[in-house]
Amino acid sequence: MFGVLTGDVVQESTEAAWKVVHSDLKELSMPVFIAPGNHDFVNPELYGEMVGKPYFDFEFEGDLFIVLNPFEENWNIKGKQLSFLKSVLEQKAGESRNVFVFFHQVLWWGKDSKYLKVVPNSFMGRSKHPNFWSEVVPLFKKLQNK
């Protein structure tokens, strides 16, 4: 058993706030993975020190779990992170029953999509043309997994 928090774990990203989070999470007696939210990733260096890598993967009971950080590129998965995603899918998805992906933003939202009625609580840092539909979704459509 494990947990995944999808961001805004702290209201203000300070060392003291993260120490409280870690203390509280220890009470759960299970691993908890964090996808960074806009409040968490204000200071990427502190995030790295207190939480770890902002994007990563892990496997559990035959399933593949991927945590992404669209904040690095204005709600896009680009550069090293896109290369990471492609590599993980290429190396591990074929052996996995299911692939689960976690991130903070509502990346699939768009003014011209069927998700128009889903309104994100913030568009902070969002580029005008995120690459979710054009570059990220096609990677998953190629997979046999759910």
mmCIF file with all atom_site columns, C-alpha atoms in Angstrom:
data_model
loop_
_atom_site.group_PDB
_atom_site.id
_atom_site.type_symbol
_atom_site.label_atom_id
_atom_site.label_alt_id
_atom_site.label_comp_id
_atom_site.label_asym_id
_atom_site.label_entity_id
_atom_site.label_seq_id
_atom_site.pdbx_PDB_ins_code
_atom_site.Cartn_x
_atom_site.Cartn_y
_atom_site.Cartn_z
_atom_site.occupancy
_atom_site.B_iso_or_equiv
_atom_site.pdbx_formal_charge
_atom_site.auth_seq_id
_atom_site.auth_comp_id
_atom_site.auth_asym_id
_atom_site.auth_atom_id
_atom_site.pdbx_PDB_model_num
ATOM 1   C CA . MET A 1 1   ? 0.000   0.000  0.000   1.00 0.00 ? 1   MET A CA 1
ATOM 2   C CA . PHE A 1 2   ? 1.166   3.546  -0.739  1.00 0.00 ? 2   PHE A CA 1
ATOM 3   C CA . GLY A 1 3   ? -0.212  7.036  -1.285  1.00 0.00 ? 3   GLY A CA 1
ATOM 4   C CA . VAL A 1 4   ? 0.217   9.673  -3.970  1.00 0.00 ? 4   VAL A CA 1
ATOM 5   C CA . LEU A 1 5   ? -0.344  13.362 -3.288  1.00 0.00 ? 5   LEU A CA 1
ATOM 6   C CA . THR A 1 6   ? -0.953  15.421 -6.426  1.00 0.00 ? 6   THR A CA 1
ATOM 7   C CA . GLY A 1 7   ? 0.400   18.744 -5.325  1.00 0.00 ? 7   GLY A CA 1
ATOM 8   C CA . ASP A 1 8   ? -0.175  21.739 -3.128  1.00 0.00 ? 8   ASP A CA 1
ATOM 9   C CA . VAL A 1 9   ? 0.995   19.695 -0.182  1.00 0.00 ? 9   VAL A CA 1
ATOM 10  C CA . VAL A 1 10  ? 2.220   22.896 1.466   1.00 0.00 ? 10  VAL A CA 1
ATOM 11  C CA . GLN A 1 11  ? 0.645   26.321 1.259   1.00 0.00 ? 11  GLN A CA 1
ATOM 12  C CA . GLU A 1 12  ? 4.017   28.018 1.469   1.00 0.00 ? 12  GLU A CA 1
ATOM 13  C CA . SER A 1 13  ? 7.149   26.120 0.470   1.00 0.00 ? 13  SER A CA 1
ATOM 14  C CA . THR A 1 14  ? 9.452   26.560 3.452   1.00 0.00 ? 14  THR A CA 1
ATOM 15  C CA . GLU A 1 15  ? 11.731  24.133 5.214   1.00 0.00 ? 15  GLU A CA 1
ATOM 16  C CA . ALA A 1 16  ? 9.520   24.339 8.305   1.00 0.00 ? 16  ALA A CA 1
ATOM 17  C CA . ALA A 1 17  ? 6.372   23.531 6.306   1.00 0.00 ? 17  ALA A CA 1
ATOM 18  C CA . TRP A 1 18  ? 8.008   20.517 4.662   1.00 0.00 ? 18  TRP A CA 1
ATOM 19  C CA . LYS A 1 19  ? 9.212   19.240 8.035   1.00 0.00 ? 19  LYS A CA 1
ATOM 20  C CA . VAL A 1 20  ? 5.618   19.293 9.287   1.00 0.00 ? 20  VAL A CA 1
ATOM 21  C CA . VAL A 1 21  ? 4.499   17.404 6.166   1.00 0.00 ? 21  VAL A CA 1
ATOM 22  C CA . HIS A 1 22  ? 7.177   14.740 6.629   1.00 0.00 ? 22  HIS A CA 1
ATOM 23  C CA . SER A 1 23  ? 6.271   14.374 10.302  1.00 0.00 ? 23  SER A CA 1
ATOM 24  C CA . ASP A 1 24  ? 2.585   13.945 9.442   1.00 0.00 ? 24  ASP A CA 1
ATOM 25  C CA . LEU A 1 25  ? 3.289   11.483 6.620   1.00 0.00 ? 25  LEU A CA 1
ATOM 26  C CA . LYS A 1 26  ? 5.351   9.267  8.945   1.00 0.00 ? 26  LYS A CA 1
ATOM 27  C CA . GLU A 1 27  ? 2.122   8.649  10.873  1.00 0.00 ? 27  GLU A CA 1
ATOM 28  C CA . LEU A 1 28  ? 0.692   6.863  7.825   1.00 0.00 ? 28  LEU A CA 1
ATOM 29  C CA . SER A 1 29  ? 3.308   4.099  8.020   1.00 0.00 ? 29  SER A CA 1
ATOM 30  C CA . MET A 1 30  ? 3.444   3.685  4.252   1.00 0.00 ? 30  MET A CA 1
ATOM 31  C CA . PRO A 1 31  ? 5.336   5.271  1.372   1.00 0.00 ? 31  PRO A CA 1
ATOM 32  C CA . VAL A 1 32  ? 3.835   8.492  0.060   1.00 0.00 ? 32  VAL A CA 1
ATOM 33  C CA . PHE A 1 33  ? 4.887   9.942  -3.291  1.00 0.00 ? 33  PHE A CA 1
ATOM 34  C CA . ILE A 1 34  ? 4.413   13.597 -4.182  1.00 0.00 ? 34  ILE A CA 1
ATOM 35  C CA . ALA A 1 35  ? 3.689   15.242 -7.538  1.00 0.00 ? 35  ALA A CA 1
ATOM 36  C CA . PRO A 1 36  ? 4.634   18.901 -7.147  1.00 0.00 ? 36  PRO A CA 1
ATOM 37  C CA . GLY A 1 37  ? 1.933   21.550 -7.172  1.00 0.00 ? 37  GLY A CA 1
ATOM 38  C CA . ASN A 1 38  ? 2.378   25.252 -7.788  1.00 0.00 ? 38  ASN A CA 1
ATOM 39  C CA . HIS A 1 39  ? 2.666   25.993 -4.056  1.00 0.00 ? 39  HIS A CA 1
ATOM 40  C CA . ASP A 1 40  ? 5.199   23.202 -3.574  1.00 0.00 ? 40  ASP A CA 1
ATOM 41  C CA . PHE A 1 41  ? 7.477   24.031 -6.489  1.00 0.00 ? 41  PHE A CA 1
ATOM 42  C CA . VAL A 1 42  ? 7.933   27.778 -5.932  1.00 0.00 ? 42  VAL A CA 1
ATOM 43  C CA . ASN A 1 43  ? 11.517  27.056 -4.891  1.00 0.00 ? 43  ASN A CA 1
ATOM 44  C CA . PRO A 1 44  ? 12.727  24.074 -6.991  1.00 0.00 ? 44  PRO A CA 1
ATOM 45  C CA . GLU A 1 45  ? 15.977  23.767 -5.027  1.00 0.00 ? 45  GLU A CA 1
ATOM 46  C CA . LEU A 1 46  ? 14.153  23.523 -1.694  1.00 0.00 ? 46  LEU A CA 1
ATOM 47  C CA . TYR A 1 47  ? 11.679  21.087 -3.218  1.00 0.00 ? 47  TYR A CA 1
ATOM 48  C CA . GLY A 1 48  ? 14.573  18.883 -4.301  1.00 0.00 ? 48  GLY A CA 1
ATOM 49  C CA . GLU A 1 49  ? 16.131  18.989 -0.841  1.00 0.00 ? 49  GLU A CA 1
ATOM 50  C CA . MET A 1 50  ? 12.900  18.328 1.039   1.00 0.00 ? 50  MET A CA 1
ATOM 51  C CA . VAL A 1 51  ? 11.024  16.021 -1.347  1.00 0.00 ? 51  VAL A CA 1
ATOM 52  C CA . GLY A 1 52  ? 13.342  14.759 -4.066  1.00 0.00 ? 52  GLY A CA 1
ATOM 53  C CA . LYS A 1 53  ? 13.063  14.581 -7.813  1.00 0.00 ? 53  LYS A CA 1
ATOM 54  C CA . PRO A 1 54  ? 10.101  16.490 -9.279  1.00 0.00 ? 54  PRO A CA 1
ATOM 55  C CA . TYR A 1 55  ? 9.416   13.711 -11.807 1.00 0.00 ? 55  TYR A CA 1
ATOM 56  C CA . PHE A 1 56  ? 10.070  9.990  -11.457 1.00 0.00 ? 56  PHE A CA 1
ATOM 57  C CA . ASP A 1 57  ? 8.585   6.529  -11.843 1.00 0.00 ? 57  ASP A CA 1
ATOM 58  C CA . PHE A 1 58  ? 8.092   3.491  -9.669  1.00 0.00 ? 58  PHE A CA 1
ATOM 59  C CA . GLU A 1 59  ? 6.578   0.050  -10.019 1.00 0.00 ? 59  GLU A CA 1
ATOM 60  C CA . PHE A 1 60  ? 4.174   -1.651 -7.661  1.00 0.00 ? 60  PHE A CA 1
ATOM 61  C CA . GLU A 1 61  ? 2.535   -5.070 -7.995  1.00 0.00 ? 61  GLU A CA 1
ATOM 62  C CA . GLY A 1 62  ? 2.991   -5.222 -11.754 1.00 0.00 ? 62  GLY A CA 1
ATOM 63  C CA . ASP A 1 63  ? 1.840   -1.671 -12.471 1.00 0.00 ? 63  ASP A CA 1
ATOM 64  C CA . LEU A 1 64  ? 3.899   1.323  -13.587 1.00 0.00 ? 64  LEU A CA 1
ATOM 65  C CA . PHE A 1 65  ? 3.412   4.687  -11.895 1.00 0.00 ? 65  PHE A CA 1
ATOM 66  C CA . ILE A 1 66  ? 4.772   7.904  -13.380 1.00 0.00 ? 66  ILE A CA 1
ATOM 67  C CA . VAL A 1 67  ? 4.849   11.258 -11.607 1.00 0.00 ? 67  VAL A CA 1
ATOM 68  C CA . LEU A 1 68  ? 5.371   14.308 -13.835 1.00 0.00 ? 68  LEU A CA 1
ATOM 69  C CA . ASN A 1 69  ? 6.085   17.981 -13.187 1.00 0.00 ? 69  ASN A CA 1
ATOM 70  C CA . PRO A 1 70  ? 4.553   20.271 -15.821 1.00 0.00 ? 70  PRO A CA 1
ATOM 71  C CA . PHE A 1 71  ? 5.702   23.350 -13.865 1.00 0.00 ? 71  PHE A CA 1
ATOM 72  C CA . GLU A 1 72  ? 9.197   23.103 -15.309 1.00 0.00 ? 72  GLU A CA 1
ATOM 73  C CA . GLU A 1 73  ? 7.914   24.092 -18.758 1.00 0.00 ? 73  GLU A CA 1
ATOM 74  C CA . ASN A 1 74  ? 4.685   26.095 -18.315 1.00 0.00 ? 74  ASN A CA 1
ATOM 75  C CA . TRP A 1 75  ? 2.315   23.112 -18.212 1.00 0.00 ? 75  TRP A CA 1
ATOM 76  C CA . ASN A 1 76  ? 4.309   21.225 -20.831 1.00 0.00 ? 76  ASN A CA 1
ATOM 77  C CA . ILE A 1 77  ? 6.314   18.025 -20.696 1.00 0.00 ? 77  ILE A CA 1
ATOM 78  C CA . LYS A 1 78  ? 9.429   18.908 -22.695 1.00 0.00 ? 78  LYS A CA 1
ATOM 79  C CA . GLY A 1 79  ? 13.188  18.506 -22.830 1.00 0.00 ? 79  GLY A CA 1
ATOM 80  C CA . LYS A 1 80  ? 14.738  16.129 -20.305 1.00 0.00 ? 80  LYS A CA 1
ATOM 81  C CA . GLN A 1 81  ? 11.359  15.329 -18.775 1.00 0.00 ? 81  GLN A CA 1
ATOM 82  C CA . LEU A 1 82  ? 9.875   14.325 -22.138 1.00 0.00 ? 82  LEU A CA 1
ATOM 83  C CA . SER A 1 83  ? 12.962  12.185 -22.805 1.00 0.00 ? 83  SER A CA 1
ATOM 84  C CA . PHE A 1 84  ? 12.525  10.622 -19.350 1.00 0.00 ? 84  PHE A CA 1
ATOM 85  C CA . LEU A 1 85  ? 8.869   9.852  -20.075 1.00 0.00 ? 85  LEU A CA 1
ATOM 86  C CA . LYS A 1 86  ? 9.634   8.287  -23.456 1.00 0.00 ? 86  LYS A CA 1
ATOM 87  C CA . SER A 1 87  ? 12.428  6.196  -21.942 1.00 0.00 ? 87  SER A CA 1
ATOM 88  C CA . VAL A 1 88  ? 10.304  4.952  -19.037 1.00 0.00 ? 88  VAL A CA 1
ATOM 89  C CA . LEU A 1 89  ? 7.456   3.997  -21.350 1.00 0.00 ? 89  LEU A CA 1
ATOM 90  C CA . GLU A 1 90  ? 9.799   2.260  -23.757 1.00 0.00 ? 90  GLU A CA 1
ATOM 91  C CA . GLN A 1 91  ? 11.646  0.330  -21.052 1.00 0.00 ? 91  GLN A CA 1
ATOM 92  C CA . LYS A 1 92  ? 8.880   -0.471 -18.569 1.00 0.00 ? 92  LYS A CA 1
ATOM 93  C CA . ALA A 1 93  ? 5.368   -0.111 -19.998 1.00 0.00 ? 93  ALA A CA 1
ATOM 94  C CA . GLY A 1 94  ? 5.509   -3.367 -21.950 1.00 0.00 ? 94  GLY A CA 1
ATOM 95  C CA . GLU A 1 95  ? 6.121   -5.328 -18.751 1.00 0.00 ? 95  GLU A CA 1
ATOM 96  C CA . SER A 1 96  ? 3.385   -3.531 -16.794 1.00 0.00 ? 96  SER A CA 1
ATOM 97  C CA . ARG A 1 97  ? -0.300  -4.381 -16.482 1.00 0.00 ? 97  ARG A CA 1
ATOM 98  C CA . ASN A 1 98  ? -1.397  -0.770 -16.166 1.00 0.00 ? 98  ASN A CA 1
ATOM 99  C CA . VAL A 1 99  ? 0.265   2.625  -16.426 1.00 0.00 ? 99  VAL A CA 1
ATOM 100 C CA . PHE A 1 100 ? -0.791  5.381  -14.027 1.00 0.00 ? 100 PHE A CA 1
ATOM 101 C CA . VAL A 1 101 ? 0.300   8.997  -14.459 1.00 0.00 ? 101 VAL A CA 1
ATOM 102 C CA . PHE A 1 102 ? 0.095   11.719 -11.813 1.00 0.00 ? 102 PHE A CA 1
ATOM 103 C CA . PHE A 1 103 ? 0.554   15.472 -12.085 1.00 0.00 ? 103 PHE A CA 1
ATOM 104 C CA . HIS A 1 104 ? -0.952  18.549 -10.491 1.00 0.00 ? 104 HIS A CA 1
ATOM 105 C CA . GLN A 1 105 ? -2.429  20.626 -13.311 1.00 0.00 ? 105 GLN A CA 1
ATOM 106 C CA . VAL A 1 106 ? -5.501  19.862 -15.374 1.00 0.00 ? 106 VAL A CA 1
ATOM 107 C CA . LEU A 1 107 ? -3.339  19.418 -18.469 1.00 0.00 ? 107 LEU A CA 1
ATOM 108 C CA . TRP A 1 108 ? -6.116  18.035 -20.645 1.00 0.00 ? 108 TRP A CA 1
ATOM 109 C CA . TRP A 1 109 ? -8.199  21.207 -20.256 1.00 0.00 ? 109 TRP A CA 1
ATOM 110 C CA . GLY A 1 110 ? -8.644  23.470 -23.259 1.00 0.00 ? 110 GLY A CA 1
ATOM 111 C CA . LYS A 1 111 ? -11.078 26.102 -24.444 1.00 0.00 ? 111 LYS A CA 1
ATOM 112 C CA . ASP A 1 112 ? -11.903 23.947 -27.444 1.00 0.00 ? 112 ASP A CA 1
ATOM 113 C CA . SER A 1 113 ? -12.001 20.535 -25.767 1.00 0.00 ? 113 SER A CA 1
ATOM 114 C CA . LYS A 1 114 ? -14.830 18.450 -24.403 1.00 0.00 ? 114 LYS A CA 1
ATOM 115 C CA . TYR A 1 115 ? -13.482 19.247 -20.924 1.00 0.00 ? 115 TYR A CA 1
ATOM 116 C CA . LEU A 1 116 ? -14.437 22.930 -21.136 1.00 0.00 ? 116 LEU A CA 1
ATOM 117 C CA . LYS A 1 117 ? -16.810 22.622 -18.173 1.00 0.00 ? 117 LYS A CA 1
ATOM 118 C CA . VAL A 1 118 ? -13.955 21.443 -15.955 1.00 0.00 ? 118 VAL A CA 1
ATOM 119 C CA . VAL A 1 119 ? -12.446 24.693 -14.753 1.00 0.00 ? 119 VAL A CA 1
ATOM 120 C CA . PRO A 1 120 ? -8.971  24.631 -13.186 1.00 0.00 ? 120 PRO A CA 1
ATOM 121 C CA . ASN A 1 121 ? -8.693  26.758 -10.067 1.00 0.00 ? 121 ASN A CA 1
ATOM 122 C CA . SER A 1 122 ? -5.646  28.457 -11.565 1.00 0.00 ? 122 SER A CA 1
ATOM 123 C CA . PHE A 1 123 ? -3.965  28.921 -14.917 1.00 0.00 ? 123 PHE A CA 1
ATOM 124 C CA . MET A 1 124 ? -0.782  30.202 -13.268 1.00 0.00 ? 124 MET A CA 1
ATOM 125 C CA . GLY A 1 125 ? 2.189   29.702 -15.579 1.00 0.00 ? 125 GLY A CA 1
ATOM 126 C CA . ARG A 1 126 ? 0.162   27.956 -18.298 1.00 0.00 ? 126 ARG A CA 1
ATOM 127 C CA . SER A 1 127 ? 1.463   28.408 -21.826 1.00 0.00 ? 127 SER A CA 1
ATOM 128 C CA . LYS A 1 128 ? -1.006  29.255 -24.567 1.00 0.00 ? 128 LYS A CA 1
ATOM 129 C CA . HIS A 1 129 ? -0.396  25.910 -26.252 1.00 0.00 ? 129 HIS A CA 1
ATOM 130 C CA . PRO A 1 130 ? 0.499   23.108 -23.826 1.00 0.00 ? 130 PRO A CA 1
ATOM 131 C CA . ASN A 1 131 ? 1.785   19.946 -25.522 1.00 0.00 ? 131 ASN A CA 1
ATOM 132 C CA . PHE A 1 132 ? -0.401  17.474 -23.607 1.00 0.00 ? 132 PHE A CA 1
ATOM 133 C CA . TRP A 1 133 ? -2.600  16.511 -26.571 1.00 0.00 ? 133 TRP A CA 1
ATOM 134 C CA . SER A 1 134 ? 0.030   16.941 -29.274 1.00 0.00 ? 134 SER A CA 1
ATOM 135 C CA . GLU A 1 135 ? 3.055   15.204 -27.702 1.00 0.00 ? 135 GLU A CA 1
ATOM 136 C CA . VAL A 1 136 ? 2.146   13.454 -24.442 1.00 0.00 ? 136 VAL A CA 1
ATOM 137 C CA . VAL A 1 137 ? -1.134  11.678 -25.206 1.00 0.00 ? 137 VAL A CA 1
ATOM 138 C CA . PRO A 1 138 ? 0.206   10.095 -28.430 1.00 0.00 ? 138 PRO A CA 1
ATOM 139 C CA . LEU A 1 139 ? 2.907   8.346  -26.382 1.00 0.00 ? 139 LEU A CA 1
ATOM 140 C CA . PHE A 1 140 ? 0.224   6.596  -24.351 1.00 0.00 ? 140 PHE A CA 1
ATOM 141 C CA . LYS A 1 141 ? -2.043  5.808  -27.286 1.00 0.00 ? 141 LYS A CA 1
ATOM 142 C CA . LYS A 1 142 ? 0.731   3.595  -28.671 1.00 0.00 ? 142 LYS A CA 1
ATOM 143 C CA . LEU A 1 143 ? 0.668   1.405  -25.558 1.00 0.00 ? 143 LEU A CA 1
ATOM 144 C CA . GLN A 1 144 ? -1.220  -1.847 -25.141 1.00 0.00 ? 144 GLN A CA 1
ATOM 145 C CA . ASN A 1 145 ? -1.714  -1.131 -21.421 1.00 0.00 ? 145 ASN A CA 1
ATOM 146 C CA . LYS A 1 146 ? -4.674  0.444  -19.756 1.00 0.00 ? 146 LYS A CA 1
#
